[in-house]
PDB file of C-alpha atoms in Angstrom:
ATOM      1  CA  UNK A 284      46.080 -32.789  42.779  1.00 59.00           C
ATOM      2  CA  UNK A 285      46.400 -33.691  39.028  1.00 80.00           C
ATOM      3  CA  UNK A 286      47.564 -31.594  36.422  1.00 97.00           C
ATOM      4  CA  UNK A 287      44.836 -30.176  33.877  1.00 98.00           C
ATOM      5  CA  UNK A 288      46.394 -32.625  31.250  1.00 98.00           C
ATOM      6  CA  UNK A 289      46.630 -35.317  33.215  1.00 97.00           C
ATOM      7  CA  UNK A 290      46.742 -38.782  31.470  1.00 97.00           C
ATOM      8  CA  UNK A 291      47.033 -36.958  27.909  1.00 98.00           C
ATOM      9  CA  UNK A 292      49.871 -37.559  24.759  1.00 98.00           C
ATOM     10  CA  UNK A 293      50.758 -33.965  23.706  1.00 98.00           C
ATOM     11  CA  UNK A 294      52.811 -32.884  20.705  1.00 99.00           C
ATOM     12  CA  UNK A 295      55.076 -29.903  20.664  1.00 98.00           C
ATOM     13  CA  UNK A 296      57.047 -28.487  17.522  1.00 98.00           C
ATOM     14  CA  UNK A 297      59.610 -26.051  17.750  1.00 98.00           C
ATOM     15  CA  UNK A 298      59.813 -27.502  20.768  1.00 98.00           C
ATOM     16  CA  UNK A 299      63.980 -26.950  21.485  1.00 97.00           C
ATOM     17  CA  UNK A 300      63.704 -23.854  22.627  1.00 96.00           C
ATOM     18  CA  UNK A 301      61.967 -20.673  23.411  1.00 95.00           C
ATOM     19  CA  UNK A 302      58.092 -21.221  23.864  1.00 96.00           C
ATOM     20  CA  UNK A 303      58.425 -24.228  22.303  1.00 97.00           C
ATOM     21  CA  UNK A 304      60.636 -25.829  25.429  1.00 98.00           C
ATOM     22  CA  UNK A 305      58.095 -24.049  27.799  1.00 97.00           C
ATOM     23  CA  UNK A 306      54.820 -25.547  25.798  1.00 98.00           C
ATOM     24  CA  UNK A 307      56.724 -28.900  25.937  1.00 98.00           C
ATOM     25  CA  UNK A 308      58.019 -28.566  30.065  1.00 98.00           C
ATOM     26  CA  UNK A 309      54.479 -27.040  31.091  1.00 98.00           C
ATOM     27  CA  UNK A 310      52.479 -29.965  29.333  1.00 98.00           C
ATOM     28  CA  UNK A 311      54.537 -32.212  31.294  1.00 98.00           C
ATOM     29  CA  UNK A 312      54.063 -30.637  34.691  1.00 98.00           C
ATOM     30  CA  UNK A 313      50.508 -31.019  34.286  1.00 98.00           C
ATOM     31  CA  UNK A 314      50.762 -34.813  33.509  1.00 98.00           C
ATOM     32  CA  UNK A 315      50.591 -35.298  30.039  1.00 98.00           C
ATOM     33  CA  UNK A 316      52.958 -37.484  28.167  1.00 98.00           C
ATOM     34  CA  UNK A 317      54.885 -35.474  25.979  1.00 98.00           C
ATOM     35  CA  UNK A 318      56.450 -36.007  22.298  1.00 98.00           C
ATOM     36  CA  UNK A 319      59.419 -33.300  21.509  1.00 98.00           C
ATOM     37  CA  UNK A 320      59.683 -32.438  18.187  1.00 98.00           C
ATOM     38  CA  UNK A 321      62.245 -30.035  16.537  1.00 98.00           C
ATOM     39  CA  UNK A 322      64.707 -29.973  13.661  1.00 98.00           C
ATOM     40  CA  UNK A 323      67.523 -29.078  16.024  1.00 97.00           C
ATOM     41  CA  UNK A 324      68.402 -32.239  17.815  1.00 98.00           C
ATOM     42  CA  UNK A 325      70.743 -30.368  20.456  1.00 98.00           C
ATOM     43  CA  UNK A 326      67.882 -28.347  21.399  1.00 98.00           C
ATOM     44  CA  UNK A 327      65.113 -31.050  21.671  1.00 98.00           C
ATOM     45  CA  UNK A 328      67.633 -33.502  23.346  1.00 98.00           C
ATOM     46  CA  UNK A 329      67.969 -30.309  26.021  1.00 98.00           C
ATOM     47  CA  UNK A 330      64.386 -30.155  26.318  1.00 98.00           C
ATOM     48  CA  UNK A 331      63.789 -33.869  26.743  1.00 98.00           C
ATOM     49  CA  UNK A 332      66.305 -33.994  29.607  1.00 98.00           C
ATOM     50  CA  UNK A 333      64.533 -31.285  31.332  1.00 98.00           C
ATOM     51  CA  UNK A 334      61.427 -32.964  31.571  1.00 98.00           C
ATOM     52  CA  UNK A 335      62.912 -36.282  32.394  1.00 98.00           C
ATOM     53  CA  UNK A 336      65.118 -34.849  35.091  1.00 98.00           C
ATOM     54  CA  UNK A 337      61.122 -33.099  36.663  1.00 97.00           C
ATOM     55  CA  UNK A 338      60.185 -36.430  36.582  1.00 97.00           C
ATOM     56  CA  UNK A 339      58.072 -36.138  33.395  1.00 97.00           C
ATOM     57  CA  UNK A 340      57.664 -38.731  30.112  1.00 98.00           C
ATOM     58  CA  UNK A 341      58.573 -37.766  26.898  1.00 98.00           C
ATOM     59  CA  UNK A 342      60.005 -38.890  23.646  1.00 98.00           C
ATOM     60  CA  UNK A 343      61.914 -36.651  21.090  1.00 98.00           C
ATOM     61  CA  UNK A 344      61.494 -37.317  17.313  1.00 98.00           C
ATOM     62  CA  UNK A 345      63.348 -34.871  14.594  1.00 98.00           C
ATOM     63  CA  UNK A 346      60.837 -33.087  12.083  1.00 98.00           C
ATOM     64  CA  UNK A 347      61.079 -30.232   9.588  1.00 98.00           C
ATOM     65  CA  UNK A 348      57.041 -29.177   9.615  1.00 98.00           C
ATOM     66  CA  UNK A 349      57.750 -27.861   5.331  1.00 98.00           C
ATOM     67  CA  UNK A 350      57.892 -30.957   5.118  1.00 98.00           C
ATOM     68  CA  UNK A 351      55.081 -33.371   4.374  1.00 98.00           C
ATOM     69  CA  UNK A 352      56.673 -36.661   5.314  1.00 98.00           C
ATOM     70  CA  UNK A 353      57.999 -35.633   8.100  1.00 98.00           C
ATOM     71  CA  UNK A 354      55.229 -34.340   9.461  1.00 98.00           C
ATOM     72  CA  UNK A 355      52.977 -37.616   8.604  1.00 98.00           C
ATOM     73  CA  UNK A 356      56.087 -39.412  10.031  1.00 98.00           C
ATOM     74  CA  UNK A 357      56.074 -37.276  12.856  1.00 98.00           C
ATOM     75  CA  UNK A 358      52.132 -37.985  13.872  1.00 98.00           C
ATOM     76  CA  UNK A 359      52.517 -41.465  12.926  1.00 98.00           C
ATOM     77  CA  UNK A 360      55.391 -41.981  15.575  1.00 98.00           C
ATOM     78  CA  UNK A 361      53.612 -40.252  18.243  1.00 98.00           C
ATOM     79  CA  UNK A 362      50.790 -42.660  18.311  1.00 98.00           C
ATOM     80  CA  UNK A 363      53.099 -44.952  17.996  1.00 98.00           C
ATOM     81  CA  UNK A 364      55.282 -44.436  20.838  1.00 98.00           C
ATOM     82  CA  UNK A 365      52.340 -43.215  23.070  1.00 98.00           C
ATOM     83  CA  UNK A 366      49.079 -44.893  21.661  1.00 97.00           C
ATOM     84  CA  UNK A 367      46.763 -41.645  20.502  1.00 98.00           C
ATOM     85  CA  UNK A 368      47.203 -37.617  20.765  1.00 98.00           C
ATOM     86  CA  UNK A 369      45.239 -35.708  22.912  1.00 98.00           C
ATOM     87  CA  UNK A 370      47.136 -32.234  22.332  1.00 98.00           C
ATOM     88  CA  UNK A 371      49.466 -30.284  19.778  1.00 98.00           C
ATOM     89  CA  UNK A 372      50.853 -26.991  19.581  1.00 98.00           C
ATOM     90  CA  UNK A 373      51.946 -26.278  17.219  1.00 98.00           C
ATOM     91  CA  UNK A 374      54.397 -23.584  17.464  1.00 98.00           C
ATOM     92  CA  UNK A 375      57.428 -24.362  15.217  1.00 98.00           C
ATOM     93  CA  UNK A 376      58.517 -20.600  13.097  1.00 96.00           C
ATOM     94  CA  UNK A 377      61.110 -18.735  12.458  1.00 94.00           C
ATOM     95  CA  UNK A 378      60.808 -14.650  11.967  1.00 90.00           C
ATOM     96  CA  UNK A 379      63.310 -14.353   8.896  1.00 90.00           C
ATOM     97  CA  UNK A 380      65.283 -11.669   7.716  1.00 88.00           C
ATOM     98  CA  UNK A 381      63.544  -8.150   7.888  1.00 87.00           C
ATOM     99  CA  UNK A 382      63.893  -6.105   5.088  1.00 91.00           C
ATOM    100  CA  UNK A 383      61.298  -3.476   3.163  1.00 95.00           C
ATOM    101  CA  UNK A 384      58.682  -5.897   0.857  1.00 96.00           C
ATOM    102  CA  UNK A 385      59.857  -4.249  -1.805  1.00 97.00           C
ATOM    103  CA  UNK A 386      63.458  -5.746  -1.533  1.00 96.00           C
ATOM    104  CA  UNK A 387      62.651  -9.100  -0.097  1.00 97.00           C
ATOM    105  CA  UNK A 388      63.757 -11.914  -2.031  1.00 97.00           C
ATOM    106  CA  UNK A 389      61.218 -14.360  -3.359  1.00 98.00           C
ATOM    107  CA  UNK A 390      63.233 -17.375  -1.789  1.00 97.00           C
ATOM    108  CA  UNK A 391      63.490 -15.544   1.821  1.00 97.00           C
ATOM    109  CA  UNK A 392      59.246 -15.042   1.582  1.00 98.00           C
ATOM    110  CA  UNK A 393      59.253 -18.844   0.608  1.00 98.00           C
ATOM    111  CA  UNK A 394      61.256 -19.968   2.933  1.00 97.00           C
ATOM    112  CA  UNK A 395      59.152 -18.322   6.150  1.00 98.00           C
ATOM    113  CA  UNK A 396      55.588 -19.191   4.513  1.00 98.00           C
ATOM    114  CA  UNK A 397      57.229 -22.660   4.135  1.00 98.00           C
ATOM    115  CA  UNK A 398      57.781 -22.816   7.931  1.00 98.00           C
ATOM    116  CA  UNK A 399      55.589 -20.668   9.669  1.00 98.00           C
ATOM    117  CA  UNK A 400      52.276 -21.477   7.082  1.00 98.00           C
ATOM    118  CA  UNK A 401      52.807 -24.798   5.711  1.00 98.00           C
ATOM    119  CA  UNK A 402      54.184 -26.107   8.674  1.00 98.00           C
ATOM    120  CA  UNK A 403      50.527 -25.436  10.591  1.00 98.00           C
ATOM    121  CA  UNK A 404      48.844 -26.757   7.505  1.00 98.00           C
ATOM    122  CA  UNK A 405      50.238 -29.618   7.179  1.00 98.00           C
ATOM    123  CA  UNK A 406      50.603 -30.300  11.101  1.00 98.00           C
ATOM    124  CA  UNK A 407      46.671 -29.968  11.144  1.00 98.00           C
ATOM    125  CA  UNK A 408      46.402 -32.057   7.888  1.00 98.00           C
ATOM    126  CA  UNK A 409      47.921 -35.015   9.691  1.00 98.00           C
ATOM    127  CA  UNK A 410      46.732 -34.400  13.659  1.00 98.00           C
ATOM    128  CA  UNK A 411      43.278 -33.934  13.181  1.00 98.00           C
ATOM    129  CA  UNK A 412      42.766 -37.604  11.335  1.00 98.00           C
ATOM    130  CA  UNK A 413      44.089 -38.815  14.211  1.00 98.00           C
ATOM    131  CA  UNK A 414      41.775 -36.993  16.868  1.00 98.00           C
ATOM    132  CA  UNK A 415      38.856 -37.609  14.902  1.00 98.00           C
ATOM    133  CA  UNK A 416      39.144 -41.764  15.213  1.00 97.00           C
ATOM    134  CA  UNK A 417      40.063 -41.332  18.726  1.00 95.00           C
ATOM    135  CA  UNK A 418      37.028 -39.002  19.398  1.00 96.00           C
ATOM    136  CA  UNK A 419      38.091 -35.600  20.017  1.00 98.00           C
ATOM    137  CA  UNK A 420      41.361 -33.337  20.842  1.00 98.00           C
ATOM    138  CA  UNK A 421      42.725 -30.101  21.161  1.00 98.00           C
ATOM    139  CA  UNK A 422      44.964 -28.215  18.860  1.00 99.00           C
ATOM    140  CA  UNK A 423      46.657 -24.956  19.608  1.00 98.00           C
ATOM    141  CA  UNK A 424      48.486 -23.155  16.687  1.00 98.00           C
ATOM    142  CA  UNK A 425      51.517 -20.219  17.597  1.00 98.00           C
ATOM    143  CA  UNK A 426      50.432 -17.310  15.616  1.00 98.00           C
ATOM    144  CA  UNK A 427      51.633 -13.712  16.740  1.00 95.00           C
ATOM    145  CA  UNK A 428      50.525  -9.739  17.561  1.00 93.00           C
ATOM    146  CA  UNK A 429      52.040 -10.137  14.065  1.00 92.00           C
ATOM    147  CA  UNK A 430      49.011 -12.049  12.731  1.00 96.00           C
ATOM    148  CA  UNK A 431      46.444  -8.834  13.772  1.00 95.00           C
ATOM    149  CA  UNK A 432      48.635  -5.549  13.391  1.00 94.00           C
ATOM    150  CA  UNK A 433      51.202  -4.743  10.102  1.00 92.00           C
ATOM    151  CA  UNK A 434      54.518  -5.255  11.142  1.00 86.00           C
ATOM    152  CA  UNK A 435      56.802  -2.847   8.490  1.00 89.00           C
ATOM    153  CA  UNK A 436      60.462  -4.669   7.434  1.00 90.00           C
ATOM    154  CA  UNK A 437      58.771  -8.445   8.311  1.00 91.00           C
ATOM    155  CA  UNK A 438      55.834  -8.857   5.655  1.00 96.00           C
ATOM    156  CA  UNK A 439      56.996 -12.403   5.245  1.00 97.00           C
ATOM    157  CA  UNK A 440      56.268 -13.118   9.082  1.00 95.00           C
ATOM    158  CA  UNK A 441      53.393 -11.125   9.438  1.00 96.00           C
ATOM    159  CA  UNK A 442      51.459 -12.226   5.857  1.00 98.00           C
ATOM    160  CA  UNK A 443      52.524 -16.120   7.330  1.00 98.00           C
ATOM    161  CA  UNK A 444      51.047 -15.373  11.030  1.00 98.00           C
ATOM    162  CA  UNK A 445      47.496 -13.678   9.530  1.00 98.00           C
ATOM    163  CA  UNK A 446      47.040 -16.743   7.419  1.00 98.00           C
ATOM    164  CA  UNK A 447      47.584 -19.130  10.575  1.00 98.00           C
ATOM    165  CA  UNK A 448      44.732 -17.169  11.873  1.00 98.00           C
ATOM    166  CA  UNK A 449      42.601 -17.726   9.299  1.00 98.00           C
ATOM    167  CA  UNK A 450      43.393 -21.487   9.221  1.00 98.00           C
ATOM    168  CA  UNK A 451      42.592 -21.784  12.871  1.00 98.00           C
ATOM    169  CA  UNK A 452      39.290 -20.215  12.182  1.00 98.00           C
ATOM    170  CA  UNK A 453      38.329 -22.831   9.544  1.00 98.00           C
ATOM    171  CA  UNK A 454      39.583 -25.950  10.805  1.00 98.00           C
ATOM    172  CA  UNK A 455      37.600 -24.734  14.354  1.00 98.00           C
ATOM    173  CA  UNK A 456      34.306 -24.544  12.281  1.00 98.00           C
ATOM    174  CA  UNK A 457      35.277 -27.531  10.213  1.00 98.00           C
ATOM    175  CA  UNK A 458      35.508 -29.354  13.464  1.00 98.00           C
ATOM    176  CA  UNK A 459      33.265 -28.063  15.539  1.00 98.00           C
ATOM    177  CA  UNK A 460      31.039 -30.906  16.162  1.00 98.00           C
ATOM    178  CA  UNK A 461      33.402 -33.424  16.137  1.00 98.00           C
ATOM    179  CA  UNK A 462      35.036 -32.868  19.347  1.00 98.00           C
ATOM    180  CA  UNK A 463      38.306 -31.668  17.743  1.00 98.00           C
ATOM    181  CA  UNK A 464      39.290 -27.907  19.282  1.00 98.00           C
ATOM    182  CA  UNK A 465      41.547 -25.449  17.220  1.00 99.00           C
ATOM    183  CA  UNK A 466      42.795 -22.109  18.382  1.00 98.00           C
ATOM    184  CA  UNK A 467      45.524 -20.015  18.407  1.00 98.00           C
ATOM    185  CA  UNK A 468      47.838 -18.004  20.965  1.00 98.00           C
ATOM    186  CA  UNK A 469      49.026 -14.704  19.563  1.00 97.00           C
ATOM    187  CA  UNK A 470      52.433 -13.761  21.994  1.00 95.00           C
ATOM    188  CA  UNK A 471      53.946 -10.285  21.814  1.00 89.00           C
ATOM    189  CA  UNK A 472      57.068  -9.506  22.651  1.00 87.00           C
ATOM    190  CA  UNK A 473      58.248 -12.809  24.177  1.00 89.00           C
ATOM    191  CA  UNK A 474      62.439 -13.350  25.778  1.00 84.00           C
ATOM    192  CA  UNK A 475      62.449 -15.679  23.137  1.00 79.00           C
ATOM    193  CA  UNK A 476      66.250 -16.777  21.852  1.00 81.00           C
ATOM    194  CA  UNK A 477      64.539 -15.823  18.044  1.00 79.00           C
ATOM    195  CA  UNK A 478      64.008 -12.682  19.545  1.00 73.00           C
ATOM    196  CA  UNK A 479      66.794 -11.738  20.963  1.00 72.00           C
ATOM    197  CA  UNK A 480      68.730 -12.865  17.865  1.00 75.00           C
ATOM    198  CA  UNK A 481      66.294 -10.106  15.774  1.00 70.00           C
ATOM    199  CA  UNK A 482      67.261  -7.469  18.099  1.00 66.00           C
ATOM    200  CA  UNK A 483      71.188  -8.698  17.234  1.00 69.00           C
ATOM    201  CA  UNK A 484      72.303  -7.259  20.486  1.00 61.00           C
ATOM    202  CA  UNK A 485      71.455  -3.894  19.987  1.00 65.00           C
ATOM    203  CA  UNK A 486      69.943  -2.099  23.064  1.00 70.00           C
ATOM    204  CA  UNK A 487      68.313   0.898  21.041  1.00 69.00           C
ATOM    205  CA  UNK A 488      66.554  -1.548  19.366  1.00 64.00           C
ATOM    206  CA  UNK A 489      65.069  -3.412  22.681  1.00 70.00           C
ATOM    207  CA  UNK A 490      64.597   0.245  23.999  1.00 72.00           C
ATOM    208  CA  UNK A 491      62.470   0.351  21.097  1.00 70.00           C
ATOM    209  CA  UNK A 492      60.421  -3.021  21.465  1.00 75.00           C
ATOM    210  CA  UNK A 493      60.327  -2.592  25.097  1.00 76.00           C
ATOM    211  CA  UNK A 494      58.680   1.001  24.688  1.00 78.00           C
ATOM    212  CA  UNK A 495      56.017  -0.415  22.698  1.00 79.00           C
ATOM    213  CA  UNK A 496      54.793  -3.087  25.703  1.00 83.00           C
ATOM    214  CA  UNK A 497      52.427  -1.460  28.123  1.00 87.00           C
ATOM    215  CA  UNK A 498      53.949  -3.565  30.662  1.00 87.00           C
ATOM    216  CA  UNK A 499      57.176  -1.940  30.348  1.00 85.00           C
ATOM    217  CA  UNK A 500      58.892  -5.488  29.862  1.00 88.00           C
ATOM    218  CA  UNK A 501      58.966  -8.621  27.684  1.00 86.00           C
ATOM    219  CA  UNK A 502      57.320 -11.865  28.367  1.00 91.00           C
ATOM    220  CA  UNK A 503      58.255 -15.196  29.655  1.00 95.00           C
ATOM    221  CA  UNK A 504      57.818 -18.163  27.317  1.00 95.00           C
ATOM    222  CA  UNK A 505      56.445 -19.682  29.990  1.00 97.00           C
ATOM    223  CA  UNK A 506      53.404 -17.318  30.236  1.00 97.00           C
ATOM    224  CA  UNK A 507      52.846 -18.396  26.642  1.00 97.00           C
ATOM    225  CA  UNK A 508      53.303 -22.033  27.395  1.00 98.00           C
ATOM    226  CA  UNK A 509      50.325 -21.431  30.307  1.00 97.00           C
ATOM    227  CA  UNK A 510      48.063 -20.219  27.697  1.00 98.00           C
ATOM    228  CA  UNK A 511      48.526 -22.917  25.377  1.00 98.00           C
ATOM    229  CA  UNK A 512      48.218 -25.624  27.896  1.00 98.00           C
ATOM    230  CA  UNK A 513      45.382 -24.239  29.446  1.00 98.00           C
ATOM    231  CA  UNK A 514      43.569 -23.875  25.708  1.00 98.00           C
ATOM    232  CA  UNK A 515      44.552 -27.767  25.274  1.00 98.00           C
ATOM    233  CA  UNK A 516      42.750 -28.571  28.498  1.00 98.00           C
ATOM    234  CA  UNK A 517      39.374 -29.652  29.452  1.00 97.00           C
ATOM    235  CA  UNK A 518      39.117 -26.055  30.989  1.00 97.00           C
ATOM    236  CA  UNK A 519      38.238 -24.296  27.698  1.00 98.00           C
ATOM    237  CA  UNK A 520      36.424 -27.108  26.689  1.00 98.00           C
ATOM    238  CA  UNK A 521      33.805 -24.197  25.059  1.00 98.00           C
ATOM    239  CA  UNK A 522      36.339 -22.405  23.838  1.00 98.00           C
ATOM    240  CA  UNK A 523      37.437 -22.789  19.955  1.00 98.00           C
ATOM    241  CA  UNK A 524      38.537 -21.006  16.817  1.00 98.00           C
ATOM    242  CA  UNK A 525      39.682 -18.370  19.199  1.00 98.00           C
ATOM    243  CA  UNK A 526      42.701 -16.098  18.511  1.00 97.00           C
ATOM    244  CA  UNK A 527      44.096 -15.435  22.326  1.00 98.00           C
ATOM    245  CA  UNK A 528      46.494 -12.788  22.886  1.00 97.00           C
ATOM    246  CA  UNK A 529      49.196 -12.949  25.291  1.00 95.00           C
ATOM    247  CA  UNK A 530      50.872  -9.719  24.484  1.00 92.00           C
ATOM    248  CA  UNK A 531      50.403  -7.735  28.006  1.00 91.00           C
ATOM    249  CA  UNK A 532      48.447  -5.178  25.915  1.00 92.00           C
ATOM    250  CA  UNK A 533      50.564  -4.312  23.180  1.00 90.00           C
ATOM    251  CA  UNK A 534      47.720  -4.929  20.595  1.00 88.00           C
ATOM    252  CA  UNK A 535      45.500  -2.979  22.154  1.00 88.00           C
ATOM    253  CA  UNK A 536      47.057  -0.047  22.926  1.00 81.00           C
TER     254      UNK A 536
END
């Protein structure tokens, strides 16, 4: 049987690690041709191996998403290197330093909106040109529970993952009858390297986290990568401007 991608050029930032790695391994099991993107080369050289050595095709090419020529760079090579794109998630963020908003520093706030916000914009900016000659696509954006609940000490991640939100909403309307799909996976609590570097080690604080998942447990970056996929397929084909949560109820508790 063929995968539910089968035959299609997908894009992953952020993809060299976490959910990025699992976005970028899962498109590949289900046959799409896959371009790696990250600003750590270590990590998207590890994640290019791994879907070479599954048998997979895919091509790594270094990218900071703040920035707007690399990101134009970054489109431009994929279609390059694989003739059109079918897919993107884009997923590249970083959580940043938590502190109250009152004592965050206007370059720390900066420097996640540059990432987590920008980065979307300007991946959209320069994807959906490209879908739109080639008659359609399907774009997935990484926002978080973040973007629908406060989060107290991380106003700088949270403010950044509401706005992706909102940008998913209009470019889905903006798009809506030209074939070109936008929508959004919100994770919770994911085993995610980023998070276990914001929980620094300490194991009141993931008593803490893990007491707020129903569940009683974190999840898999590859339960993420499964939503985004399927959202990229021909399976949700109706589906768009959607905010999906994959946060094994934490929101709605």
């Amino acid at each position: 049987m063929s995968g539910i991608v089968e035959g299609k050029v997908a894009l992953v930032t952020g993809a060299g690690s976490g959910i990025g790695r699992a976005s970028a391994l899962t498109f590949a099991r289900e046959g799409a041709r896959v371009i790696v993107s990250d600003l750590d080369v270590e990590g998207g050289a590890e994640t290019l191996d791994a879907i070479r050595k599954a048998g997979g095709e895919a091509s790594f090419i270094q990218a900071d998403v703040s920035r707007e020529n690399d990101v134009a760079n970054l489109i431009q090579q994929t279609v390059a290197t694989f003739d059109r794109l079918d897919c993107a998630h884009n997923n590249a963020g970083l959580s940043g330093s938590p502190s109250a908003l009152h004592e965050m520093t206007v370059d720390e706030w900066q420097r996640v909106l540059a990432v987590n916000l920008t980065g979307v914009f300007l991946c959209l900016k320069h994807e959906i040109p490209k879908m739109l000659v080639q008659g359609g696509g399907a774009i997935v954006n990484t926002s978080s529970g973040a973007g629908v609940l406060g989060t107290p000490g991380l106003a700088h991640y949270c403010a950044s993952k509401h706005a992706v939100l909102g940008l998913t909403k209009t470019a889905a309307l903006e798009n809506a009858q030209t074939g070109v799909r936008v929508n959004a996976v919100c994770p919770g609590a994911v085993d995610t390297p980023m998070l276990r570097a914001a929980m620094a080690g300490s194991q009141e604080i993931e008593k803490m986290v893990l007491r707020s998942q129903p569940t009683g447990r974190f999840g898999t970056p590859e339960e993420i990568a499964e939503a985004a996929v399927w959202l990229c397929s021909e399976r949700s084909s109706f589906v768009t401007g959607e905010s999906l949560l994959v946060d094994g109820g934490s929101v709605a508790r």
